[in-house]
């Protein structure tokens, strides 16, 4: 196990450099003249240009310049210096202010998924073919089929403007105002987790060890609660792990619709304003979040299922 | 923070500076006389900066406009009137003498003096400070010393030689070249004052000041700027100008205009300064009387590459212009949120006249076709537009009108980004054809439209238009002794445009905005800012 973790950590370092290089290259390629873009269409004086060029490390161009700047960026990153946004704000400050919103939102969303998704999935799995099963099947199909921005705007319109149940936006960060965005954000994961649990439960119910358990007279509660559930949850846990990474990385669309000033909100802003340093800074951090959550899931796998061994 | 003078977007954030309309200030929640205790919230995007000498975009400008006050302000017709200034005088349009009213102070008690202005402008003009409004100070004498051509050089001076203090309440501005409408620039936020407290010992603006500027305006900042969340202000009781009618403004920060709209509908936000395009059709229904329009300086037009043989004849351009039905376009594509344009400058400007474009802008498809054929106009034309600004619909509609009315083929060509389109045009890439542009003003003067857009050396003259007669009139107007004289000359220059037709005027912008049930009155000024002096709570 230890050797496995070390190997994974080394792979993570590679993946980290690879992804940041890619993202950096893409932002680099997309940029026209960032200094002129900053100034709108107004004239930029030579000395003003010189200062900005230096401030944002734009002083070298071409492939050499790119590698030089990437290296410059990464070495600063290693020292914990994320740099500043094109608006002159420290990116560490931006991240510090944004994380609490995103974490709150992600935790709320994942709670929805666990509480409603898994429960409904288990019920649907046990009562295959029942009305409940068919209804959830249909509903989840609909949810999976609708893009999140449609869900978001419809939810916002119906639940806040029509029926006034929730607040339309959430930039005060209160739990109540985050309720609706969390629901929208968790909806897709909820539907997927539900389907996954249902299939898994249904499959395990037919397996030999369940028949054995039943035939030796174990109560239904114990058969489902211990034997079926434990085995059925393995794929679901994997899925949830990845989803947490997803949710932590901020929901660009949801945070934008509900004006939640979290990570996704800032990524969207960075992309919109062509703020390379902000986008690359956030994405570097997200890469780490993703890699770590994936590692944790893989390790958990072995804990849940004794048949899996990492050597 | 994405506002540019050359406007990439079809609909711009804008506002009305309402004149001081007589308001019965008896809002039910207020302590009578001194304005109510109500705090209203205003939606903005995350500003880049909120200090005057560094703020060049509308979102930050809105905040600066509430917490600072300048020498002058503009009424709803774009005419300047004095605020902090007692008088602004000049004999030759080159040396301007500014006298300040006594008694104005900053929120920390510091007096507003000549130095408050001089220090702020010097900071903004100093190249290495890389201020967003650096170019606004370029007309002041000595600017070149602060912004050397050779960027490796340290500027020779940190002070504009054109600014000199006479006494605490008087200072002189010397321009490098006479400019008769210079005073109209002084109401822009870049020319607002800053206190000594803003600068550290080396003359840099301090970090603390950036986060919580001490202004001299009707509202003062409460706490600090909560990035991405809000900026709260409260009424400054020491303010000597027009008293605001509310106790505070809470600038709430949004990224998406749609979210502002939803929040306003739920009375969760009080003023949405600009309704997003997708909600324009619902706004009337959702808000009734609380959906309003304010005037806006934007001017949308189609430009011809006059360097291109195909469009070199003025008659070809005229025929194309006559074949476009502006009124129908405004109605069907823009749901009356814009107005047809038949002059070359915005109607909010002093000096504006109706219909200067004359016959060329009157819709007459039959005459257009005859003219077009008699001068041998091209059988295929292109219109290029930027796809990032919501222009597809009206460009295609224009193309359809041209096809139907002139019997030619018209191709609408999108460019991914506005900057890409400008690059192509600057490089004179063949096949660009006509292209769309828009303009919003920096300050309400005809000069700010005519010079940059049509002068041979104009900063945004992308179409290569050059007429010595026009250039002469512009220069003479700038050197005139008074604003009125200047306007006369510039109007003559506008008439030259009408016969040359380097561009065809299409539409003037308006700014649709909505307010919540908590608002009794809100005015949006020419810069799309909520007027902090006239806004009232219900």
Short mmCIF file of C-alpha atoms in Angstrom, two decimals, chain A residues 14 22 26 28 56 59 65 115 126 128 130 147 168 176 184 225 229 238 240 257 267 284 288 292-293:
data_model
loop_
_atom_site.label_atom_id
_atom_site.label_comp_id
_atom_site.label_asym_id
_atom_site.label_seq_id
_atom_site.Cartn_x
_atom_site.Cartn_y
_atom_site.Cartn_z
CA UNK A 14 3.83 14.71 -13.41
CA UNK A 22 -1.35 22.86 -20.99
CA UNK A 26 -3.86 27.71 -23.86
CA UNK A 28 -1.02 32.14 -23.65
CA UNK A 56 2.78 40.49 -15.83
CA UNK A 59 8.56 40.57 -21.60
CA UNK A 65 9.46 33.42 -24.02
CA UNK A 115 -29.37 11.77 1.63
CA UNK A 126 -35.25 -3.20 -3.81
CA UNK A 128 -37.61 -2.95 -8.96
CA UNK A 130 -42.62 -0.62 -8.80
CA UNK A 147 -28.25 21.11 -19.19
CA UNK A 168 -32.56 34.45 -6.22
CA UNK A 176 -30.62 29.64 3.28
CA UNK A 184 -29.36 22.74 -8.68
CA UNK A 225 -28.22 -3.26 5.52
CA UNK A 229 -25.50 -2.24 0.91
CA UNK A 238 -16.00 6.02 -6.29
CA UNK A 240 -18.99 10.43 -5.04
CA UNK A 257 -26.41 32.13 -12.28
CA UNK A 267 -12.82 31.18 -13.13
CA UNK A 284 -3.35 24.86 -10.77
CA UNK A 288 -4.25 19.46 -6.89
CA UNK A 292 -5.89 14.36 -4.14
CA UNK A 293 -9.56 13.45 -4.11
#
